[in-house]
Amino acid sequence: MDKQKGSAMWRYARHTTHVLSHSFRLIQEEMGLSRSADDIELLDKLESEVNRWRDIQEHVINANFGSIFRAGDAVSKFAASMRRHADLYTSSVENLRFYSTEQRFYPDGGHESVPFNDPLLDYIIGDDSALL
């Protein structure tokens, strides 16, 4: 794959991952505290789709580079360390009552900007006029 096609595919995969991840968070919010088996199955499938697009994104970059959280198919030492020491920060432990016991917490990606406007993502986050 030439450099220009690889770059375009990487951006497309990154954007798709961003949209799917954001949709995942919105779906969890809408589901509320109680989750049925169908809800959990939906979240599992969506999470698998996000991972598939992340794999596509990683596949098109230079083979010498990659996620700091993976070493081949295994979890890197850095990722294992993060798992051991990662915390959820809240002003009060009682705040966790607002989440399902099946809640999956991921960073919101707020530090990353989407490199272009996406009417579908705008529509998902509440701009009803975005698709007009």
PDB file of N, CA and C in Angstrom, residues 4-110:
ATOM      1  N   GLN A   4       0.359   7.424   0.530  1.00  0.00           N
ATOM      2  CA  GLN A   4      -0.835   8.282   0.504  1.00  0.00           C
ATOM      3  C   GLN A   4      -2.108   7.478   0.787  1.00  0.00           C
ATOM      4  N   LYS A   5      -2.250   6.299   0.183  1.00  0.00           N
ATOM      5  CA  LYS A   5      -3.428   5.460   0.446  1.00  0.00           C
ATOM      6  C   LYS A   5      -3.430   4.989   1.896  1.00  0.00           C
ATOM      7  N   GLY A   6      -2.247   4.639   2.413  1.00  0.00           N
ATOM      8  CA  GLY A   6      -2.144   4.199   3.802  1.00  0.00           C
ATOM      9  C   GLY A   6      -2.544   5.299   4.768  1.00  0.00           C
ATOM     10  N   SER A   7      -2.117   6.517   4.474  1.00  0.00           N
ATOM     11  CA  SER A   7      -2.457   7.658   5.319  1.00  0.00           C
ATOM     12  C   SER A   7      -3.962   7.929   5.310  1.00  0.00           C
ATOM     13  N   ALA A   8      -4.570   7.866   4.138  1.00  0.00           N
ATOM     14  CA  ALA A   8      -6.016   8.082   4.033  1.00  0.00           C
ATOM     15  C   ALA A   8      -6.780   6.980   4.764  1.00  0.00           C
ATOM     16  N   MET A   9      -6.327   5.749   4.630  1.00  0.00           N
ATOM     17  CA  MET A   9      -6.992   4.635   5.308  1.00  0.00           C
ATOM     18  C   MET A   9      -6.835   4.757   6.816  1.00  0.00           C
ATOM     19  N   TRP A  10      -5.644   5.180   7.281  1.00  0.00           N
ATOM     20  CA  TRP A  10      -5.435   5.360   8.704  1.00  0.00           C
ATOM     21  C   TRP A  10      -6.389   6.415   9.251  1.00  0.00           C
ATOM     22  N   ARG A  11      -6.516   7.542   8.538  1.00  0.00           N
ATOM     23  CA  ARG A  11      -7.427   8.609   8.986  1.00  0.00           C
ATOM     24  C   ARG A  11      -8.872   8.117   9.000  1.00  0.00           C
ATOM     25  N   TYR A  12      -9.257   7.356   7.985  1.00  0.00           N
ATOM     26  CA  TYR A  12     -10.620   6.819   7.931  1.00  0.00           C
ATOM     27  C   TYR A  12     -10.860   5.860   9.094  1.00  0.00           C
ATOM     28  N   ALA A  13      -9.905   4.975   9.352  1.00  0.00           N
ATOM     29  CA  ALA A  13     -10.048   4.017  10.461  1.00  0.00           C
ATOM     30  C   ALA A  13     -10.068   4.739  11.796  1.00  0.00           C
ATOM     31  N   ARG A  14      -9.226   5.767  11.948  1.00  0.00           N
ATOM     32  CA  ARG A  14      -9.205   6.543  13.190  1.00  0.00           C
ATOM     33  C   ARG A  14     -10.542   7.234  13.410  1.00  0.00           C
ATOM     34  N   HIS A  15     -11.061   7.827  12.355  1.00  0.00           N
ATOM     35  CA  HIS A  15     -12.341   8.528  12.462  1.00  0.00           C
ATOM     36  C   HIS A  15     -13.469   7.541  12.784  1.00  0.00           C
ATOM     37  N   THR A  16     -13.484   6.398  12.108  1.00  0.00           N
ATOM     38  CA  THR A  16     -14.510   5.381  12.358  1.00  0.00           C
ATOM     39  C   THR A  16     -14.435   4.893  13.799  1.00  0.00           C
ATOM     40  N   THR A  17     -13.227   4.668  14.291  1.00  0.00           N
ATOM     41  CA  THR A  17     -13.044   4.251  15.687  1.00  0.00           C
ATOM     42  C   THR A  17     -13.575   5.314  16.632  1.00  0.00           C
ATOM     43  N   HIS A  18     -13.293   6.580  16.323  1.00  0.00           N
ATOM     44  CA  HIS A  18     -13.759   7.684  17.164  1.00  0.00           C
ATOM     45  C   HIS A  18     -15.292   7.728  17.207  1.00  0.00           C
ATOM     46  N   VAL A  19     -15.930   7.613  16.045  1.00  0.00           N
ATOM     47  CA  VAL A  19     -17.394   7.655  15.979  1.00  0.00           C
ATOM     48  C   VAL A  19     -17.999   6.464  16.726  1.00  0.00           C
ATOM     49  N   LEU A  20     -17.455   5.276  16.508  1.00  0.00           N
ATOM     50  CA  LEU A  20     -17.978   4.084  17.192  1.00  0.00           C
ATOM     51  C   LEU A  20     -17.800   4.183  18.708  1.00  0.00           C
ATOM     52  N   SER A  21     -16.637   4.667  19.147  1.00  0.00           N
ATOM     53  CA  SER A  21     -16.388   4.800  20.591  1.00  0.00           C
ATOM     54  C   SER A  21     -17.343   5.804  21.222  1.00  0.00           C
ATOM     55  N   HIS A  22     -17.555   6.909  20.522  1.00  0.00           N
ATOM     56  CA  HIS A  22     -18.485   7.913  21.049  1.00  0.00           C
ATOM     57  C   HIS A  22     -19.908   7.343  21.094  1.00  0.00           C
ATOM     58  N   SER A  23     -20.292   6.627  20.058  1.00  0.00           N
ATOM     59  CA  SER A  23     -21.617   5.997  20.029  1.00  0.00           C
ATOM     60  C   SER A  23     -21.761   5.002  21.175  1.00  0.00           C
ATOM     61  N   PHE A  24     -20.691   4.258  21.446  1.00  0.00           N
ATOM     62  CA  PHE A  24     -20.680   3.289  22.541  1.00  0.00           C
ATOM     63  C   PHE A  24     -21.010   3.982  23.860  1.00  0.00           C
ATOM     64  N   ARG A  25     -20.352   5.124  24.124  1.00  0.00           N
ATOM     65  CA  ARG A  25     -20.615   5.851  25.368  1.00  0.00           C
ATOM     66  C   ARG A  25     -22.057   6.355  25.424  1.00  0.00           C
ATOM     67  N   LEU A  26     -22.568   6.871  24.302  1.00  0.00           N
ATOM     68  CA  LEU A  26     -23.946   7.365  24.278  1.00  0.00           C
ATOM     69  C   LEU A  26     -24.951   6.233  24.504  1.00  0.00           C
ATOM     70  N   ILE A  27     -24.697   5.092  23.904  1.00  0.00           N
ATOM     71  CA  ILE A  27     -25.588   3.935  24.077  1.00  0.00           C
ATOM     72  C   ILE A  27     -25.612   3.513  25.538  1.00  0.00           C
ATOM     73  N   GLN A  28     -24.447   3.471  26.175  1.00  0.00           N
ATOM     74  CA  GLN A  28     -24.401   3.109  27.599  1.00  0.00           C
ATOM     75  C   GLN A  28     -25.208   4.088  28.440  1.00  0.00           C
ATOM     76  N   GLU A  29     -25.098   5.383  28.114  1.00  0.00           N
ATOM     77  CA  GLU A  29     -25.880   6.383  28.841  1.00  0.00           C
ATOM     78  C   GLU A  29     -27.373   6.126  28.686  1.00  0.00           C
ATOM     79  N   GLU A  30     -27.801   5.831  27.472  1.00  0.00           N
ATOM     80  CA  GLU A  30     -29.221   5.586  27.215  1.00  0.00           C
ATOM     81  C   GLU A  30     -29.719   4.315  27.890  1.00  0.00           C
ATOM     82  N   MET A  31     -28.862   3.323  28.022  1.00  0.00           N
ATOM     83  CA  MET A  31     -29.259   2.057  28.645  1.00  0.00           C
ATOM     84  C   MET A  31     -29.540   2.229  30.132  1.00  0.00           C
ATOM     85  N   GLY A  32     -28.909   3.208  30.754  1.00  0.00           N
ATOM     86  CA  GLY A  32     -29.136   3.419  32.172  1.00  0.00           C
ATOM     87  C   GLY A  32     -28.463   2.364  33.025  1.00  0.00           C
ATOM     88  N   LEU A  33     -29.024   2.139  34.198  1.00  0.00           N
ATOM     89  CA  LEU A  33     -28.394   1.262  35.182  1.00  0.00           C
ATOM     90  C   LEU A  33     -28.654  -0.221  34.947  1.00  0.00           C
ATOM     91  N   SER A  34     -29.838  -0.567  34.488  1.00  0.00           N
ATOM     92  CA  SER A  34     -30.134  -1.993  34.318  1.00  0.00           C
ATOM     93  C   SER A  34     -29.827  -2.417  32.884  1.00  0.00           C
ATOM     94  N   ARG A  35     -29.147  -3.535  32.752  1.00  0.00           N
ATOM     95  CA  ARG A  35     -28.741  -4.040  31.445  1.00  0.00           C
ATOM     96  C   ARG A  35     -29.282  -5.455  31.261  1.00  0.00           C
ATOM     97  N   SER A  36     -29.968  -5.653  30.161  1.00  0.00           N
ATOM     98  CA  SER A  36     -30.463  -6.992  29.846  1.00  0.00           C
ATOM     99  C   SER A  36     -29.350  -7.781  29.145  1.00  0.00           C
ATOM    100  N   ALA A  37     -29.577  -9.055  28.955  1.00  0.00           N
ATOM    101  CA  ALA A  37     -28.614  -9.887  28.223  1.00  0.00           C
ATOM    102  C   ALA A  37     -28.449  -9.368  26.793  1.00  0.00           C
ATOM    103  N   ASP A  38     -29.542  -8.887  26.187  1.00  0.00           N
ATOM    104  CA  ASP A  38     -29.461  -8.309  24.836  1.00  0.00           C
ATOM    105  C   ASP A  38     -28.610  -7.044  24.830  1.00  0.00           C
ATOM    106  N   ASP A  39     -28.740  -6.222  25.881  1.00  0.00           N
ATOM    107  CA  ASP A  39     -27.924  -5.009  25.985  1.00  0.00           C
ATOM    108  C   ASP A  39     -26.442  -5.365  26.045  1.00  0.00           C
ATOM    109  N   ILE A  40     -26.112  -6.337  26.863  1.00  0.00           N
ATOM    110  CA  ILE A  40     -24.719  -6.743  27.020  1.00  0.00           C
ATOM    111  C   ILE A  40     -24.185  -7.332  25.719  1.00  0.00           C
ATOM    112  N   GLU A  41     -25.008  -8.100  25.027  1.00  0.00           N
ATOM    113  CA  GLU A  41     -24.600  -8.659  23.735  1.00  0.00           C
ATOM    114  C   GLU A  41     -24.333  -7.539  22.726  1.00  0.00           C
ATOM    115  N   LEU A  42     -25.200  -6.523  22.706  1.00  0.00           N
ATOM    116  CA  LEU A  42     -25.002  -5.379  21.818  1.00  0.00           C
ATOM    117  C   LEU A  42     -23.692  -4.667  22.135  1.00  0.00           C
ATOM    118  N   LEU A  43     -23.429  -4.420  23.418  1.00  0.00           N
ATOM    119  CA  LEU A  43     -22.188  -3.755  23.812  1.00  0.00           C
ATOM    120  C   LEU A  43     -20.964  -4.589  23.428  1.00  0.00           C
ATOM    121  N   ASP A  44     -21.056  -5.898  23.595  1.00  0.00           N
ATOM    122  CA  ASP A  44     -19.953  -6.783  23.208  1.00  0.00           C
ATOM    123  C   ASP A  44     -19.681  -6.688  21.705  1.00  0.00           C
ATOM    124  N   LYS A  45     -20.743  -6.683  20.906  1.00  0.00           N
ATOM    125  CA  LYS A  45     -20.579  -6.605  19.450  1.00  0.00           C
ATOM    126  C   LYS A  45     -20.007  -5.252  19.035  1.00  0.00           C
ATOM    127  N   LEU A  46     -20.488  -4.195  19.645  1.00  0.00           N
ATOM    128  CA  LEU A  46     -19.986  -2.864  19.319  1.00  0.00           C
ATOM    129  C   LEU A  46     -18.522  -2.730  19.735  1.00  0.00           C
ATOM    130  N   GLU A  47     -18.187  -3.265  20.888  1.00  0.00           N
ATOM    131  CA  GLU A  47     -16.803  -3.230  21.354  1.00  0.00           C
ATOM    132  C   GLU A  47     -15.896  -4.018  20.397  1.00  0.00           C
ATOM    133  N   SER A  48     -16.387  -5.137  19.906  1.00  0.00           N
ATOM    134  CA  SER A  48     -15.624  -5.921  18.924  1.00  0.00           C
ATOM    135  C   SER A  48     -15.399  -5.131  17.637  1.00  0.00           C
ATOM    136  N   GLU A  49     -16.410  -4.390  17.226  1.00  0.00           N
ATOM    137  CA  GLU A  49     -16.290  -3.569  16.017  1.00  0.00           C
ATOM    138  C   GLU A  49     -15.272  -2.442  16.222  1.00  0.00           C
ATOM    139  N   VAL A  50     -15.288  -1.825  17.387  1.00  0.00           N
ATOM    140  CA  VAL A  50     -14.289  -0.795  17.696  1.00  0.00           C
ATOM    141  C   VAL A  50     -12.889  -1.409  17.633  1.00  0.00           C
ATOM    142  N   ASN A  51     -12.716  -2.581  18.218  1.00  0.00           N
ATOM    143  CA  ASN A  51     -11.406  -3.242  18.204  1.00  0.00           C
ATOM    144  C   ASN A  51     -10.978  -3.614  16.791  1.00  0.00           C
ATOM    145  N   ARG A  52     -11.926  -4.027  15.956  1.00  0.00           N
ATOM    146  CA  ARG A  52     -11.615  -4.372  14.567  1.00  0.00           C
ATOM    147  C   ARG A  52     -11.074  -3.153  13.831  1.00  0.00           C
ATOM    148  N   TRP A  53     -11.723  -2.002  14.029  1.00  0.00           N
ATOM    149  CA  TRP A  53     -11.265  -0.787  13.357  1.00  0.00           C
ATOM    150  C   TRP A  53      -9.930  -0.309  13.919  1.00  0.00           C
ATOM    151  N   ARG A  54      -9.687  -0.523  15.206  1.00  0.00           N
ATOM    152  CA  ARG A  54      -8.373  -0.180  15.769  1.00  0.00           C
ATOM    153  C   ARG A  54      -7.294  -1.052  15.142  1.00  0.00           C
ATOM    154  N   ASP A  55      -7.611  -2.333  14.946  1.00  0.00           N
ATOM    155  CA  ASP A  55      -6.657  -3.236  14.301  1.00  0.00           C
ATOM    156  C   ASP A  55      -6.370  -2.796  12.865  1.00  0.00           C
ATOM    157  N   ILE A  56      -7.404  -2.367  12.147  1.00  0.00           N
ATOM    158  CA  ILE A  56      -7.208  -1.860  10.779  1.00  0.00           C
ATOM    159  C   ILE A  56      -6.292  -0.643  10.817  1.00  0.00           C
ATOM    160  N   GLN A  57      -6.547   0.242  11.758  1.00  0.00           N
ATOM    161  CA  GLN A  57      -5.740   1.453  11.895  1.00  0.00           C
ATOM    162  C   GLN A  57      -4.277   1.088  12.152  1.00  0.00           C
ATOM    163  N   GLU A  58      -4.027   0.147  13.029  1.00  0.00           N
ATOM    164  CA  GLU A  58      -2.658  -0.250  13.348  1.00  0.00           C
ATOM    165  C   GLU A  58      -1.996  -0.969  12.185  1.00  0.00           C
ATOM    166  N   HIS A  59      -2.777  -1.683  11.389  1.00  0.00           N
ATOM    167  CA  HIS A  59      -2.235  -2.459  10.272  1.00  0.00           C
ATOM    168  C   HIS A  59      -1.636  -1.562   9.183  1.00  0.00           C
ATOM    169  N   VAL A  60      -2.192  -0.377   8.994  1.00  0.00           N
ATOM    170  CA  VAL A  60      -1.736   0.476   7.896  1.00  0.00           C
ATOM    171  C   VAL A  60      -0.551   1.367   8.267  1.00  0.00           C
ATOM    172  N   ILE A  61      -0.152   1.379   9.541  1.00  0.00           N
ATOM    173  CA  ILE A  61       1.019   2.184   9.908  1.00  0.00           C
ATOM    174  C   ILE A  61       2.278   1.348   9.779  1.00  0.00           C
ATOM    175  N   ASN A  62       3.396   1.982   9.874  1.00  0.00           N
ATOM    176  CA  ASN A  62       4.687   1.330   9.773  1.00  0.00           C
ATOM    177  C   ASN A  62       4.762   0.169  10.761  1.00  0.00           C
ATOM    178  N   ALA A  63       5.254  -0.964  10.301  1.00  0.00           N
ATOM    179  CA  ALA A  63       5.328  -2.165  11.149  1.00  0.00           C
ATOM    180  C   ALA A  63       6.236  -1.971  12.353  1.00  0.00           C
ATOM    181  N   ASN A  64       7.118  -0.969  12.309  1.00  0.00           N
ATOM    182  CA  ASN A  64       8.019  -0.715  13.431  1.00  0.00           C
ATOM    183  C   ASN A  64       7.370   0.106  14.533  1.00  0.00           C
ATOM    184  N   PHE A  65       6.185   0.582  14.270  1.00  0.00           N
ATOM    185  CA  PHE A  65       5.471   1.384  15.255  1.00  0.00           C
ATOM    186  C   PHE A  65       4.187   0.662  15.637  1.00  0.00           C
ATOM    187  N   GLY A  66       3.612   1.039  16.741  1.00  0.00           N
ATOM    188  CA  GLY A  66       2.365   0.413  17.146  1.00  0.00           C
ATOM    189  C   GLY A  66       1.938   0.915  18.509  1.00  0.00           C
ATOM    190  N   SER A  67       0.961   0.262  19.030  1.00  0.00           N
ATOM    191  CA  SER A  67       0.416   0.643  20.320  1.00  0.00           C
ATOM    192  C   SER A  67       1.412   0.346  21.427  1.00  0.00           C
ATOM    193  N   ILE A  68       1.513   1.275  22.368  1.00  0.00           N
ATOM    194  CA  ILE A  68       2.367   1.027  23.537  1.00  0.00           C
ATOM    195  C   ILE A  68       1.700   0.055  24.505  1.00  0.00           C
ATOM    196  N   PHE A  69       0.455  -0.319  24.198  1.00  0.00           N
ATOM    197  CA  PHE A  69      -0.275  -1.216  25.071  1.00  0.00           C
ATOM    198  C   PHE A  69      -0.210  -2.672  24.598  1.00  0.00           C
ATOM    199  N   ARG A  70       0.422  -2.916  23.450  1.00  0.00           N
ATOM    200  CA  ARG A  70       0.508  -4.278  22.928  1.00  0.00           C
ATOM    201  C   ARG A  70       1.936  -4.610  22.534  1.00  0.00           C
ATOM    202  N   ALA A  71       2.266  -5.871  22.700  1.00  0.00           N
ATOM    203  CA  ALA A  71       3.533  -6.414  22.210  1.00  0.00           C
ATOM    204  C   ALA A  71       3.153  -7.636  21.387  1.00  0.00           C
ATOM    205  N   GLY A  72       2.960  -7.444  20.087  1.00  0.00           N
ATOM    206  CA  GLY A  72       2.423  -8.510  19.249  1.00  0.00           C
ATOM    207  C   GLY A  72       0.972  -8.734  19.624  1.00  0.00           C
ATOM    208  N   ASP A  73       0.633  -9.956  19.976  1.00  0.00           N
ATOM    209  CA  ASP A  73      -0.728 -10.269  20.410  1.00  0.00           C
ATOM    210  C   ASP A  73      -0.887 -10.175  21.928  1.00  0.00           C
ATOM    211  N   ALA A  74       0.210  -9.941  22.621  1.00  0.00           N
ATOM    212  CA  ALA A  74       0.171  -9.900  24.088  1.00  0.00           C
ATOM    213  C   ALA A  74       0.069  -8.455  24.581  1.00  0.00           C
ATOM    214  N   VAL A  75      -0.333  -8.316  25.811  1.00  0.00           N
ATOM    215  CA  VAL A  75      -0.387  -7.010  26.464  1.00  0.00           C
ATOM    216  C   VAL A  75       1.042  -6.615  26.837  1.00  0.00           C
ATOM    217  N   SER A  76       1.420  -5.360  26.564  1.00  0.00           N
ATOM    218  CA  SER A  76       2.769  -4.893  26.896  1.00  0.00           C
ATOM    219  C   SER A  76       2.937  -4.752  28.412  1.00  0.00           C
ATOM    220  N   LYS A  77       4.180  -4.652  28.842  1.00  0.00           N
ATOM    221  CA  LYS A  77       4.442  -4.447  30.274  1.00  0.00           C
ATOM    222  C   LYS A  77       3.845  -3.128  30.741  1.00  0.00           C
ATOM    223  N   PHE A  78       3.908  -2.119  29.877  1.00  0.00           N
ATOM    224  CA  PHE A  78       3.330  -0.827  30.221  1.00  0.00           C
ATOM    225  C   PHE A  78       1.821  -0.957  30.449  1.00  0.00           C
ATOM    226  N   ALA A  79       1.133  -1.659  29.549  1.00  0.00           N
ATOM    227  CA  ALA A  79      -0.316  -1.843  29.692  1.00  0.00           C
ATOM    228  C   ALA A  79      -0.654  -2.639  30.950  1.00  0.00           C
ATOM    229  N   ALA A  80       0.135  -3.669  31.224  1.00  0.00           N
ATOM    230  CA  ALA A  80      -0.106  -4.471  32.430  1.00  0.00           C
ATOM    231  C   ALA A  80       0.064  -3.608  33.681  1.00  0.00           C
ATOM    232  N   SER A  81       1.072  -2.741  33.656  1.00  0.00           N
ATOM    233  CA  SER A  81       1.294  -1.839  34.784  1.00  0.00           C
ATOM    234  C   SER A  81       0.123  -0.865  34.938  1.00  0.00           C
ATOM    235  N   MET A  82      -0.365  -0.335  33.810  1.00  0.00           N
ATOM    236  CA  MET A  82      -1.504   0.582  33.856  1.00  0.00           C
ATOM    237  C   MET A  82      -2.738  -0.107  34.435  1.00  0.00           C
ATOM    238  N   ARG A  83      -2.967  -1.358  34.044  1.00  0.00           N
ATOM    239  CA  ARG A  83      -4.116  -2.095  34.584  1.00  0.00           C
ATOM    240  C   ARG A  83      -4.017  -2.243  36.096  1.00  0.00           C
ATOM    241  N   ARG A  84      -2.813  -2.518  36.573  1.00  0.00           N
ATOM    242  CA  ARG A  84      -2.632  -2.717  38.022  1.00  0.00           C
ATOM    243  C   ARG A  84      -2.857  -1.435  38.804  1.00  0.00           C
ATOM    244  N   HIS A  85      -2.513  -0.306  38.197  1.00  0.00           N
ATOM    245  CA  HIS A  85      -2.515   0.948  38.950  1.00  0.00           C
ATOM    246  C   HIS A  85      -3.582   1.944  38.523  1.00  0.00           C
ATOM    247  N   ALA A  86      -4.381   1.580  37.538  1.00  0.00           N
ATOM    248  CA  ALA A  86      -5.398   2.519  37.046  1.00  0.00           C
ATOM    249  C   ALA A  86      -6.530   2.649  38.051  1.00  0.00           C
ATOM    250  N   ASP A  87      -7.028   3.847  38.170  1.00  0.00           N
ATOM    251  CA  ASP A  87      -8.132   4.140  39.080  1.00  0.00           C
ATOM    252  C   ASP A  87      -9.174   4.968  38.346  1.00  0.00           C
ATOM    253  N   LEU A  88     -10.377   4.913  38.852  1.00  0.00           N
ATOM    254  CA  LEU A  88     -11.405   5.858  38.433  1.00  0.00           C
ATOM    255  C   LEU A  88     -11.426   6.941  39.495  1.00  0.00           C
ATOM    256  N   TYR A  89     -11.356   8.174  39.066  1.00  0.00           N
ATOM    257  CA  TYR A  89     -11.339   9.271  40.019  1.00  0.00           C
ATOM    258  C   TYR A  89     -12.725   9.897  40.115  1.00  0.00           C
ATOM    259  N   THR A  90     -13.166  10.089  41.328  1.00  0.00           N
ATOM    260  CA  THR A  90     -14.453  10.713  41.588  1.00  0.00           C
ATOM    261  C   THR A  90     -14.366  11.411  42.939  1.00  0.00           C
ATOM    262  N   SER A  91     -15.190  12.411  43.119  1.00  0.00           N
ATOM    263  CA  SER A  91     -15.157  13.132  44.389  1.00  0.00           C
ATOM    264  C   SER A  91     -15.750  12.307  45.526  1.00  0.00           C
ATOM    265  N   SER A  92     -16.563  11.313  45.165  1.00  0.00           N
ATOM    266  CA  SER A  92     -17.183  10.480  46.188  1.00  0.00           C
ATOM    267  C   SER A  92     -17.498   9.110  45.595  1.00  0.00           C
ATOM    268  N   VAL A  93     -17.225   8.070  46.349  1.00  0.00           N
ATOM    269  CA  VAL A  93     -17.492   6.720  45.861  1.00  0.00           C
ATOM    270  C   VAL A  93     -18.986   6.509  45.577  1.00  0.00           C
ATOM    271  N   GLU A  94     -19.826   7.286  46.239  1.00  0.00           N
ATOM    272  CA  GLU A  94     -21.271   7.168  46.014  1.00  0.00           C
ATOM    273  C   GLU A  94     -21.656   7.528  44.579  1.00  0.00           C
ATOM    274  N   ASN A  95     -20.813   8.271  43.894  1.00  0.00           N
ATOM    275  CA  ASN A  95     -21.107   8.641  42.511  1.00  0.00           C
ATOM    276  C   ASN A  95     -21.196   7.423  41.592  1.00  0.00           C
ATOM    277  N   LEU A  96     -20.568   6.325  41.978  1.00  0.00           N
ATOM    278  CA  LEU A  96     -20.609   5.122  41.143  1.00  0.00           C
ATOM    279  C   LEU A  96     -22.006   4.508  41.086  1.00  0.00           C
ATOM    280  N   ARG A  97     -22.889   4.898  41.982  1.00  0.00           N
ATOM    281  CA  ARG A  97     -24.260   4.356  41.959  1.00  0.00           C
ATOM    282  C   ARG A  97     -25.006   4.772  40.700  1.00  0.00           C
ATOM    283  N   PHE A  98     -24.508   5.797  40.015  1.00  0.00           N
ATOM    284  CA  PHE A  98     -25.157   6.279  38.797  1.00  0.00           C
ATOM    285  C   PHE A  98     -24.805   5.436  37.572  1.00  0.00           C
ATOM    286  N   TYR A  99     -23.980   4.401  37.759  1.00  0.00           N
ATOM    287  CA  TYR A  99     -23.544   3.556  36.654  1.00  0.00           C
ATOM    288  C   TYR A  99     -23.965   2.120  36.885  1.00  0.00           C
ATOM    289  N   SER A 100     -24.215   1.429  35.804  1.00  0.00           N
ATOM    290  CA  SER A 100     -24.526   0.008  35.851  1.00  0.00           C
ATOM    291  C   SER A 100     -23.301  -0.762  36.331  1.00  0.00           C
ATOM    292  N   THR A 101     -23.536  -1.928  36.929  1.00  0.00           N
ATOM    293  CA  THR A 101     -22.413  -2.788  37.299  1.00  0.00           C
ATOM    294  C   THR A 101     -21.737  -3.362  36.049  1.00  0.00           C
ATOM    295  N   GLU A 102     -22.397  -3.243  34.906  1.00  0.00           N
ATOM    296  CA  GLU A 102     -21.839  -3.690  33.631  1.00  0.00           C
ATOM    297  C   GLU A 102     -21.183  -2.545  32.853  1.00  0.00           C
ATOM    298  N   GLN A 103     -21.075  -1.360  33.457  1.00  0.00           N
ATOM    299  CA  GLN A 103     -20.507  -0.189  32.778  1.00  0.00           C
ATOM    300  C   GLN A 103     -19.073  -0.460  32.354  1.00  0.00           C
ATOM    301  N   ARG A 104     -18.730  -0.018  31.166  1.00  0.00           N
ATOM    302  CA  ARG A 104     -17.359  -0.114  30.666  1.00  0.00           C
ATOM    303  C   ARG A 104     -16.827   1.302  30.537  1.00  0.00           C
ATOM    304  N   PHE A 105     -15.765   1.581  31.232  1.00  0.00           N
ATOM    305  CA  PHE A 105     -15.212   2.925  31.253  1.00  0.00           C
ATOM    306  C   PHE A 105     -14.035   3.028  30.293  1.00  0.00           C
ATOM    307  N   TYR A 106     -14.085   4.030  29.441  1.00  0.00           N
ATOM    308  CA  TYR A 106     -13.016   4.317  28.494  1.00  0.00           C
ATOM    309  C   TYR A 106     -12.752   5.810  28.517  1.00  0.00           C
ATOM    310  N   PRO A 107     -11.537   6.219  28.175  1.00  0.00           N
ATOM    311  CA  PRO A 107     -11.294   7.654  28.073  1.00  0.00           C
ATOM    312  C   PRO A 107     -12.171   8.234  26.978  1.00  0.00           C
ATOM    313  N   ASP A 108     -12.587   9.479  27.142  1.00  0.00           N
ATOM    314  CA  ASP A 108     -13.515  10.067  26.183  1.00  0.00           C
ATOM    315  C   ASP A 108     -12.858  10.575  24.915  1.00  0.00           C
ATOM    316  N   GLY A 109     -11.545  10.577  24.856  1.00  0.00           N
ATOM    317  CA  GLY A 109     -10.873  11.045  23.647  1.00  0.00           C
ATOM    318  C   GLY A 109     -10.969  12.537  23.461  1.00  0.00           C
ATOM    319  N   GLY A 110     -11.351  13.270  24.515  1.00  0.00           N
ATOM    320  CA  GLY A 110     -11.525  14.703  24.417  1.00  0.00           C
ATOM    321  C   GLY A 110     -10.256  15.447  24.058  1.00  0.00           C
TER     322      GLY A 110
END
